[in-house]
Coordinates of C-alpha atoms in Angstrom, one line a residue:
X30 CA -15.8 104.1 7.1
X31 CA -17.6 103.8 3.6
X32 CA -16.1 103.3 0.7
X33 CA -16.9 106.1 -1.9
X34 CA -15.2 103.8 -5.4
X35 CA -12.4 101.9 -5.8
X36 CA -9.9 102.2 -3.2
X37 CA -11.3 105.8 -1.9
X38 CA -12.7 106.0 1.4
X39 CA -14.9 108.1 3.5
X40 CA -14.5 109.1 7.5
X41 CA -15.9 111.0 9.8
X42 CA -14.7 111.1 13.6
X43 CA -15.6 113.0 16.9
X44 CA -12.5 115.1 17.5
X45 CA -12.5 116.5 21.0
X46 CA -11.9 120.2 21.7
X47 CA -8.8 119.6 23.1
X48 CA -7.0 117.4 20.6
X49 CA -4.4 118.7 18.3
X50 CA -4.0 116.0 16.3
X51 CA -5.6 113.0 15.0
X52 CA -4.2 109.4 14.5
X53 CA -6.2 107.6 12.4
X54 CA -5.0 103.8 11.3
X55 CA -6.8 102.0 8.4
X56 CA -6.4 98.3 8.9
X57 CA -7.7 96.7 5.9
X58 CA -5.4 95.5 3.7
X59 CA -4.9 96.9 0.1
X60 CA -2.8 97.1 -2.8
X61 CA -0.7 99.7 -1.2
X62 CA -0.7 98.3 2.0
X63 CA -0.7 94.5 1.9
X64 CA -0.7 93.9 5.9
X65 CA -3.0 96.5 6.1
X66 CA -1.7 98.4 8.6
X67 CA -0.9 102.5 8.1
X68 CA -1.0 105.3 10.7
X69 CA -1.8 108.6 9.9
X70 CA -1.3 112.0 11.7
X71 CA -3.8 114.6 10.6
X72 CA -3.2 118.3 12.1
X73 CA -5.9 120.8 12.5
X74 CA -5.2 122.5 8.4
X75 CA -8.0 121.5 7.1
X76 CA -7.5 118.4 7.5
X77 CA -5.1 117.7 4.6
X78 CA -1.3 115.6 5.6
X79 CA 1.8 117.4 4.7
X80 CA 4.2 115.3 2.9
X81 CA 6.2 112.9 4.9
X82 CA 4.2 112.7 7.8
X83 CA 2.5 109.5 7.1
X84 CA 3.7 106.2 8.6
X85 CA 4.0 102.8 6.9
X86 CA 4.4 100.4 10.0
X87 CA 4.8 96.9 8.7
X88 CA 7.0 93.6 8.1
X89 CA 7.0 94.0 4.3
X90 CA 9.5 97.5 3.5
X91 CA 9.2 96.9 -0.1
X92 CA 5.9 98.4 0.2
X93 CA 6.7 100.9 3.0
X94 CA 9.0 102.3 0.5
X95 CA 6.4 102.2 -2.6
X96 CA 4.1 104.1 -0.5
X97 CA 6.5 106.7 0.8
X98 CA 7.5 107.6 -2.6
X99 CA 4.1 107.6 -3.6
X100 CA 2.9 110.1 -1.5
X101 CA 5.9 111.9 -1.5
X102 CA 8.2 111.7 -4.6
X103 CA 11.1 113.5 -3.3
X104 CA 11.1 111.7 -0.2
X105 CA 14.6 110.4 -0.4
X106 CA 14.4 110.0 3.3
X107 CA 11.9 106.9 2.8
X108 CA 15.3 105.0 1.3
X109 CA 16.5 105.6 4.8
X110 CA 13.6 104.3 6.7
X111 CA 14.1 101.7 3.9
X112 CA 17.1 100.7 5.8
X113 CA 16.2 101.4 9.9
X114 CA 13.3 99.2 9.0
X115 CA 15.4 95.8 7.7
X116 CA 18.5 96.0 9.2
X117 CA 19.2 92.6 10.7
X118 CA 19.1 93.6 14.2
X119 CA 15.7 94.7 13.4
X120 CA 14.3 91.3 11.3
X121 CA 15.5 88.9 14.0
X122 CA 14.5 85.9 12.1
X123 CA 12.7 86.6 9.1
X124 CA 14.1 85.3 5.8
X125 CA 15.2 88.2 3.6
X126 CA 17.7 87.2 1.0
X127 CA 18.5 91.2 0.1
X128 CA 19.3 92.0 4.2
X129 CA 21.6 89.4 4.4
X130 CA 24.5 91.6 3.8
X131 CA 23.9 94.5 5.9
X132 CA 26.6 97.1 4.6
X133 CA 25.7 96.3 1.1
X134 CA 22.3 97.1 1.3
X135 CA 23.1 100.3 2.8
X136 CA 25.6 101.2 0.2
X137 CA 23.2 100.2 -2.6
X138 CA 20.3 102.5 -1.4
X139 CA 23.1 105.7 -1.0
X140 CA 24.0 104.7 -4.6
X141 CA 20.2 105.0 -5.7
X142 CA 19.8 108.8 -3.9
X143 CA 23.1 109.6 -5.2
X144 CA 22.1 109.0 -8.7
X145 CA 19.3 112.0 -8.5
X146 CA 20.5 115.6 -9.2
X147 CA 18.5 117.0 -6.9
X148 CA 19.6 119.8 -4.9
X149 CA 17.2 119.2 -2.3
X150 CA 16.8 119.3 1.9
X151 CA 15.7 116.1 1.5
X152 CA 17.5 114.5 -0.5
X153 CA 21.1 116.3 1.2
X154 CA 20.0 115.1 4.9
X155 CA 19.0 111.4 3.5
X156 CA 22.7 111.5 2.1
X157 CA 23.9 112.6 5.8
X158 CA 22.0 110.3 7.5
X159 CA 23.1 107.5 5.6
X160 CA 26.8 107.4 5.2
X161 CA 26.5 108.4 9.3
X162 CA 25.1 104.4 9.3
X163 CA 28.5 103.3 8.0
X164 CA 30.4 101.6 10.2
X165 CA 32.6 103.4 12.1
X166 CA 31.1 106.7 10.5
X167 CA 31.7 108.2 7.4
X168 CA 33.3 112.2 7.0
X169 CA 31.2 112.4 4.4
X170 CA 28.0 112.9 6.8
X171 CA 29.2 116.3 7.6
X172 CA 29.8 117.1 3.6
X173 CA 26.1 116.6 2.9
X174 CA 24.9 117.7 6.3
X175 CA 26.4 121.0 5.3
X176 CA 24.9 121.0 2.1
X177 CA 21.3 120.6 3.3
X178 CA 21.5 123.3 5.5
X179 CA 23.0 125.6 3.1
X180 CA 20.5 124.3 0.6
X181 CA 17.3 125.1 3.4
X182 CA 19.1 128.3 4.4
X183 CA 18.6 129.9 0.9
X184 CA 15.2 128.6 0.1
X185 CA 14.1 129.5 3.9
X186 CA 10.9 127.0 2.8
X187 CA 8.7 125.4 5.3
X188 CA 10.3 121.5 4.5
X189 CA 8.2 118.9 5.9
X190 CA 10.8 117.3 6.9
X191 CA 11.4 119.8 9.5
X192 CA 8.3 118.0 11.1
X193 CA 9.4 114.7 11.2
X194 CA 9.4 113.4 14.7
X195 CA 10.8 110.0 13.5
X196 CA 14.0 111.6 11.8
X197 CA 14.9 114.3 14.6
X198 CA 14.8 112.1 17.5
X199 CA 16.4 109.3 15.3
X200 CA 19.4 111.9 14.2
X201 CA 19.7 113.4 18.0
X202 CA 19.5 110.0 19.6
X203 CA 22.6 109.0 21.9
X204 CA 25.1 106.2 20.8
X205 CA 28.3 104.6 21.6
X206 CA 31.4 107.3 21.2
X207 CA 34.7 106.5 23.2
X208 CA 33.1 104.2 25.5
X209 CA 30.0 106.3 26.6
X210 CA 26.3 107.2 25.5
X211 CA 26.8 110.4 23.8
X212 CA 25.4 112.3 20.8
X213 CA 27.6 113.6 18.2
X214 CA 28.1 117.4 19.1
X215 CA 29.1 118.5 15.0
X216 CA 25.3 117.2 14.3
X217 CA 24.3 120.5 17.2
X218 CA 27.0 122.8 15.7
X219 CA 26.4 122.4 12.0
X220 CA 22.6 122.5 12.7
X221 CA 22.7 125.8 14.6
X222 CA 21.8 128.5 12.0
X223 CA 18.6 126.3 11.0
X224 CA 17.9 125.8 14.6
X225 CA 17.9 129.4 15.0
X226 CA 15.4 130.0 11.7
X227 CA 13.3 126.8 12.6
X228 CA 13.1 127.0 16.5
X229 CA 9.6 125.7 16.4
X230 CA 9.5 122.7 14.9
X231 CA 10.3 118.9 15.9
X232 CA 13.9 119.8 13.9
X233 CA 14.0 122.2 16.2
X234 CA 12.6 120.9 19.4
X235 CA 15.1 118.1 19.6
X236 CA 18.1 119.8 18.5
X237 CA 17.3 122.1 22.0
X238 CA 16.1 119.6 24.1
X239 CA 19.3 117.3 23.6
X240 CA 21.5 120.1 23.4
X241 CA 25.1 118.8 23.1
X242 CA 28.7 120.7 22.2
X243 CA 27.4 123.7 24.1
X244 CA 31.0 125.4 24.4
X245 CA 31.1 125.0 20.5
X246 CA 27.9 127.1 19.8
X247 CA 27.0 130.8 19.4
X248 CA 25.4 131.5 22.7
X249 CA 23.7 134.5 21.2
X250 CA 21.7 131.5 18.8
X251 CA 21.1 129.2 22.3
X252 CA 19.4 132.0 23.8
X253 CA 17.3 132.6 20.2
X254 CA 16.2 129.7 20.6
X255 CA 15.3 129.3 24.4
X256 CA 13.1 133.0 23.7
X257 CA 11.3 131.4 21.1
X258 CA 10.5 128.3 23.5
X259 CA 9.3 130.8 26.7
X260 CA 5.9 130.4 25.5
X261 CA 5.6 126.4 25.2
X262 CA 3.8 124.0 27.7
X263 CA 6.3 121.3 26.5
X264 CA 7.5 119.9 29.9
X265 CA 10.2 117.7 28.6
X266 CA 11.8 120.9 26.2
X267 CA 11.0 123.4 29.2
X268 CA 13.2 120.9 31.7
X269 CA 15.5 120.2 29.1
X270 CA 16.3 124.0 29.1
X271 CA 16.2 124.4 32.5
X272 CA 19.2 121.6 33.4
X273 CA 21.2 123.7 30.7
X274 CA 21.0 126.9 32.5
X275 CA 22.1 124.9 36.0
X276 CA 25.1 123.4 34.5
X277 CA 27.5 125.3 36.8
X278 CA 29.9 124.6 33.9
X279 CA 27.9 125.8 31.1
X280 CA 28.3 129.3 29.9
X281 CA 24.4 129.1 29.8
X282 CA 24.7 129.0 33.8
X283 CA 21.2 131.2 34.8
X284 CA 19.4 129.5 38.2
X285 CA 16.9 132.9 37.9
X286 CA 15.9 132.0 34.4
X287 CA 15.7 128.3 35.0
X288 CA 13.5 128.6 37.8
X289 CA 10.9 130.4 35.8
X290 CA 10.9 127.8 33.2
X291 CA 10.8 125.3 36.0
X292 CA 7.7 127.1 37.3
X293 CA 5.9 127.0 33.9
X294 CA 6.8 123.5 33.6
X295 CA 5.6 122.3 36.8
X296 CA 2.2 124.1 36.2
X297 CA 2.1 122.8 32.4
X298 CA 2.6 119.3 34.1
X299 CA 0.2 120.0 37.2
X300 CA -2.6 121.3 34.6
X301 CA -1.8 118.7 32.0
X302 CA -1.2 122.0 29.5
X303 CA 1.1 120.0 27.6
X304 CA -1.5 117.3 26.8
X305 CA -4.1 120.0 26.0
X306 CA -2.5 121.9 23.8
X307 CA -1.2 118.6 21.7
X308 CA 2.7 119.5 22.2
X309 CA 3.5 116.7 24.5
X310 CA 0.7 114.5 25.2
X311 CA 2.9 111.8 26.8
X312 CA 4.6 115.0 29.3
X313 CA 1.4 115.6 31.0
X314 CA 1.8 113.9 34.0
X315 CA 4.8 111.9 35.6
X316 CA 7.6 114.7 35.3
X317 CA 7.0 116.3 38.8
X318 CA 9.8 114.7 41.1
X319 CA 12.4 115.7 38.1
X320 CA 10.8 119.6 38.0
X321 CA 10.9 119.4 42.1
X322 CA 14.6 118.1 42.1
X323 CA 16.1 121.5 39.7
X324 CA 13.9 123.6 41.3
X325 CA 15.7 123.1 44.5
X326 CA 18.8 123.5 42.5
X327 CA 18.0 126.9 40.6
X328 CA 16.7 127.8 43.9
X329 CA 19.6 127.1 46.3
X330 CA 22.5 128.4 43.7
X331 CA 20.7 131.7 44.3
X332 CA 21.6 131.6 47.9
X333 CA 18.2 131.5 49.2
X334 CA 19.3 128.4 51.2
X335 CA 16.6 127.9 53.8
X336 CA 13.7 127.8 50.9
X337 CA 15.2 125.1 49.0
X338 CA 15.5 123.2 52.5
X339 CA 11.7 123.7 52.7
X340 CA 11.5 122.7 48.9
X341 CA 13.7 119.6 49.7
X342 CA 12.1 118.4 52.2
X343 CA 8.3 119.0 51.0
X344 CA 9.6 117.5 47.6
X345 CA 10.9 114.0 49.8
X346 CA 6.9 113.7 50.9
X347 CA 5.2 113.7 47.5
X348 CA 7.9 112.1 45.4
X349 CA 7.1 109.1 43.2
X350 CA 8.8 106.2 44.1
X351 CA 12.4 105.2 44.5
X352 CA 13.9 107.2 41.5
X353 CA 12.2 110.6 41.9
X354 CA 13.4 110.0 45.8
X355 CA 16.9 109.8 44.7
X356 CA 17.3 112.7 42.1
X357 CA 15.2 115.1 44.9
X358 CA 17.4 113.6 47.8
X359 CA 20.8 114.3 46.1
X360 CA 19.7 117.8 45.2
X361 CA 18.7 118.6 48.9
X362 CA 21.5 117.8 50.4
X363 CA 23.8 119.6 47.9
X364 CA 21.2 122.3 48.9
X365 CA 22.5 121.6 52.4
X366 CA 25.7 121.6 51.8
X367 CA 25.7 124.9 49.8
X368 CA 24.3 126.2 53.1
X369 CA 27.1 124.7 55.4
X370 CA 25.1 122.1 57.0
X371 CA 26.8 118.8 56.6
X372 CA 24.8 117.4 59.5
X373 CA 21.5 118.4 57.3
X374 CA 23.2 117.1 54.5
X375 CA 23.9 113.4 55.6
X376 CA 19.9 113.5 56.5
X377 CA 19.3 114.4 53.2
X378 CA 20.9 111.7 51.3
X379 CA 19.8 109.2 53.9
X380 CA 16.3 110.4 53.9
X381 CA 13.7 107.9 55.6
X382 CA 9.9 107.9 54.2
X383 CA 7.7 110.1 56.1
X384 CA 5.6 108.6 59.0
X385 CA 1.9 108.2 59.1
X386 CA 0.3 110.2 61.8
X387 CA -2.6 108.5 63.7
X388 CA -6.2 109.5 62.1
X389 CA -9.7 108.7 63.1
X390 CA -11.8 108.1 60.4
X391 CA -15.5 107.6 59.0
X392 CA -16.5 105.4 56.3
X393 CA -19.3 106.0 53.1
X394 CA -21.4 102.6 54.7
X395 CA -21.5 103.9 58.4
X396 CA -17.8 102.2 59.7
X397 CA -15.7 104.2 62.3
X398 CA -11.5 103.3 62.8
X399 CA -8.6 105.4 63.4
X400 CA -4.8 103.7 62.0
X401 CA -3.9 103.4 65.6
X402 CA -6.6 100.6 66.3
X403 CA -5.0 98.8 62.5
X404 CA -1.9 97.9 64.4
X405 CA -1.3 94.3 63.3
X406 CA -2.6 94.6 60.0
X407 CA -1.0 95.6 56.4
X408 CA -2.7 98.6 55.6
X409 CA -3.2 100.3 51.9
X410 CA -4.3 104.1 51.7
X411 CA -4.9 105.5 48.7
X412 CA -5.6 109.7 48.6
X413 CA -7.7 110.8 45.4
X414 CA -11.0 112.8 44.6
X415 CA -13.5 112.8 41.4
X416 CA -12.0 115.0 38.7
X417 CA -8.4 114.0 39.1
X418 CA -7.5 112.2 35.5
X419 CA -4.9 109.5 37.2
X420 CA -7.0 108.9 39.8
X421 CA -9.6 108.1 37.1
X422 CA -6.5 106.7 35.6
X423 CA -5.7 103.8 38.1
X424 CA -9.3 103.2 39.3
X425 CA -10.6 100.0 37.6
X426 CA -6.6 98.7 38.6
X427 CA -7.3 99.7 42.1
X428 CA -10.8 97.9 42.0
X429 CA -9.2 94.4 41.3
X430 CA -6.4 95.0 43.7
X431 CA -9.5 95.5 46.3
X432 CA -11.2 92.3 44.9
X433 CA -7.9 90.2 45.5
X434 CA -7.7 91.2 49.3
X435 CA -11.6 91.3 50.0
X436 CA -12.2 89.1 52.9
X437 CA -8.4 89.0 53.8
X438 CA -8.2 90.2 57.5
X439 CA -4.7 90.8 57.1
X440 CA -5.1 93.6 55.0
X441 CA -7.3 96.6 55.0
X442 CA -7.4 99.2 51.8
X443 CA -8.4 102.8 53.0
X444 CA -9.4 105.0 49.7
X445 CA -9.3 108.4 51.2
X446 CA -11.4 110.7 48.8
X447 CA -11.7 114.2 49.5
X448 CA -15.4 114.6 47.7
X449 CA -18.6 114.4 49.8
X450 CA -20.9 111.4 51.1
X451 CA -23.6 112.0 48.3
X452 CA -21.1 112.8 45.4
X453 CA -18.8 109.5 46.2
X454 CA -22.1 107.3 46.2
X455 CA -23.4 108.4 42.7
X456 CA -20.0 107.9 41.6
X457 CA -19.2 104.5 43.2
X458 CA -22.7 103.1 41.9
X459 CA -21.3 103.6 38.2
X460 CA -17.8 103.0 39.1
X461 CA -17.4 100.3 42.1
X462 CA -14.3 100.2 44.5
X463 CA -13.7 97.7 46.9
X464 CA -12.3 99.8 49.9
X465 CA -13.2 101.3 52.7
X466 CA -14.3 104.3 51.7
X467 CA -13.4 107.3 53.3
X468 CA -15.3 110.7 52.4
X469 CA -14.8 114.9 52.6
X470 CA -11.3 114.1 54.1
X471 CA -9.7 117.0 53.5
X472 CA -8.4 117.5 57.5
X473 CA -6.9 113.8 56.8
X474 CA -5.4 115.2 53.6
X475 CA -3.8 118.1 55.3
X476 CA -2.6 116.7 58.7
X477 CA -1.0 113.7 57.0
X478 CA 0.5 116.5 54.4
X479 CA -0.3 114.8 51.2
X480 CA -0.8 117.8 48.3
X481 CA -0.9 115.6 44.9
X482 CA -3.2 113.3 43.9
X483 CA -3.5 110.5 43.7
X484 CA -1.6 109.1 46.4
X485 CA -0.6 105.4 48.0
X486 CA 1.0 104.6 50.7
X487 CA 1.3 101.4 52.6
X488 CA 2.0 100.8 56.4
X489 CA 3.3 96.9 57.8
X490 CA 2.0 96.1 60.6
X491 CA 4.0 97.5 62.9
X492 CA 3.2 100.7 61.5
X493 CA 6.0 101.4 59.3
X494 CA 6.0 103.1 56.2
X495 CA 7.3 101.0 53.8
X496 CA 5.4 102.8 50.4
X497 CA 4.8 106.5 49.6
X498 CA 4.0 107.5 46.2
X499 CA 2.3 109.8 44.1
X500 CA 1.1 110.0 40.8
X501 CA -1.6 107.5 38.4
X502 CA -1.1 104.6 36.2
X503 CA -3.2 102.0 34.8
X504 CA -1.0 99.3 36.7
X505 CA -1.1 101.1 40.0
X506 CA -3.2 97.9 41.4
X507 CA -1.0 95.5 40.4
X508 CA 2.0 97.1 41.8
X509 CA 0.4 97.8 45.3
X510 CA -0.5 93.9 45.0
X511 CA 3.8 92.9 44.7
X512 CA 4.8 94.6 47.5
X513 CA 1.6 93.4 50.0
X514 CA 2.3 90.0 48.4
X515 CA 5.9 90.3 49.9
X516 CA 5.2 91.3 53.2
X517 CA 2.5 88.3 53.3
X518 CA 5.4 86.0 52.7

């Protein structure tokens, strides 16, 4: 970064092909920015930030709210981060005579947007969201609520708030209503003509992705807006969709049309499309056992009862850990019972991990074994190949998990790589992994049915399954190294 004169700076930055948007945080402290900490979100216009959509993240809000309203005069809805930012709950225990009363300060920032005559989106929804904060609520959320999207309806302008991830997913965010985690279903019905004009936007991706008050809406707008998602690689909107239209009590109830946006989903999350085309970066990977479990549902409520079997029961293999066993196991055996089978049913819901049939194998440095002759011993498998982003993911964790258990004879980690002799050596010289390497196993891959990658599983030493899981992350080591820990006790 260079500095061009006085507090004007210079950057350039590398963007890869395949980002959609740039975060960029300056660190330096300045006049505007005291702590010296901003984030901002550049999108591929030419580089240039719409109003609102840059993020003041530090202790001091006085300044937060400066710059806001510098960059962005009518930002009214800074007044409101304003107040997220300092309630008490939020400042633990810094000292800040002004937050000490917290409904005052609320009321004295509504009094300061209520002064402007300003017949403005912005300015209507900051109003909304504001006397919302008041204890208990406040009727008057609704009044201005309505106002903003009468006021946005007319003017059909692109409003930048529209685009603020912060605001929607604060606004459509579940709280406490008569005892239970709910969101407020008037905030979905009064919001449903700009949903309908603004499908495409974060506004709009919330407000269908947390869809609430369903038997209050205009179906005929729902299904606007599900068309104008059919194109998306968003996993988490594309699911969200999906369990709408398998609600058997919904009026949205359509298992065809869910299972073709489960299909898209579960390729968007198998491809990583979601990460590639910048609409959900964090929905790339981890969603599969949640796509598996309402597939089986969309499928089964069609009646094609012995495929969602198959689906349950290939879904069981690969799923993630204990939760994605759970959601797949309970759709399964409604699967089952929807066919009749109560027998299959009670196997579903007590559904045992799979077990590990006997293999011989080969190793990169000339070793021979089979898991028959590793009776006696704790053994860790791990199934990836070169390529595969959370294999690449969990490596270096997997590395150190080997390093711990190097020269323990009570415990033998097999990496099982699908990727030739040659291929795995080059690799390994850059990228060391302290395992027993096991190379081109594709026949292992395929008689011990294991179809994702990556892939661990752990055996006690009587043979036992007692870990089969699939999917990356950068603690995978550490987590393999709690449960051998436990079974060392």
């Amino acid at each position: 970064m260079q500095r061009v004169s006085g507090d004007t700076y210079r950057s350039q930055l590398v963007v890869p092909d395949s980002a959609y948007m740039v975060r960029i945080e300056i660190c330096i402290p300045t006049d505007r920015a005291p702590d010296g900490i901003l984030s901002f979100y550049v999108r591929p216009d030419g580089g240039e930030m719409w109003p609102g959509t840059a993020i003041l993240v530090m202790p001091v809000a006085d300044s937060g709210l400066a710059y806001e309203r510098r960059l962005y005069p009518g930002n009214y809805f800074a007044f409101h981060q304003y107040w997220v930012r300092n309630k008490p709950s939020d400042v633990e225990d810094r000292i800040v005579p002004a937050m000490k009363h917290e409904w005052r300060l609320l009321d004295s920032l509504i009094g300061v947007v209520r002064k402007s005559t300003e017949r403005t989106f912005n300015r209507y929804m900051t109003l909304a969201l504001m006397y919302a904060e008041r204890e208990g609520g406040d009727p008057s959320s609704y009044i201005y609520l309505d106002s903003a999207v009468a006021t946005l309806a007319r003017s059909q302008q692109q409003e930048p708030l529209l685009e603020r991830d912060l605001l929607w997913n604060y606004y459509y965010y579940p709280e406490q209503r008569n005892g239970r985690n709910e969101i407020d279903p008037e905030r979905f019905i009064r919001t449903q003509r700009l949903a309908e004009m603004y499908p495409r936007t974060a506004f709009g991706k919330y407000w269908v992705e947390r869809l609430g008050g369903i038997a209050q809406l205009d179906t005929a707008v729902v299904h606007r807006v599900v068309r104008a998602w059919s194109d998306s690689y968003d996993v988490d909107v594309l699911s969200a969709i999906a369990s709408r239209m398998l609600d058997t009590s919904s009026t949205l109830i359509d298992p065809a049309s869910a299972e073709q946006i489960l299909l898209r989903a579960q390729t968007s999350s198998d491809e990583q499309l979601g990460f590639r085309s910048g609409e959900n970066i964090f929905a790339s990977m981890g969603r599969t056992d949640e796509i598996n479990a309402k597939l089986i549902k969309s499928v089964s409520l069609q009646g094609r009862h012995q495929e969602a079997r198959l689906l349950g029961e290939r879904s069981m293999r690969t799923a993630s850990g204990r939760y994605g066993r759970q959601s797949i196991s309970a759709e399964y055996a409604n699967a089952c019972l929807r066919a009749g089978d109560t027998v299959a049913a009670e196997k579903a819901r007590n559904y045992t991990l799979p077990v590990m049939p006997n293999f011989e194998y080969g190793t990169i440095d000339g070793r021979s074994g089979s898991i028959e002759k590793l009776r006696g011993k704790i053994v860790v498998i791990d199934f990836w190949f070169i390529g595969c982003h959370g294999c690449a993911l969990e490596h270096k964790s997997l590395n150190d998990f080997g390093l711990l258990y190097k020269g323990d004879e009570r415990v033998v980690f097999l990496s099982v790589a699908l990727n030739d002799k040659t291929t795995l050596e080059n690799y390994l010289s850059r990228s060391p992994l302290a395992a027993d390497v096991i190379y081109y196993a594709r026949d292992i891959c395929e008689k011990v049915g294991v179809t994702v990658f990556p892939t661990h599983v752990i055996l006690d030493q009587n043979g036992k399954t007692l870990l089969w899981e699939a999917g990356g992350s950068v603690d995978a080591g550490e987590r393999l190294a709690k449960a051998v820990g436990k079974l060392l006790r």
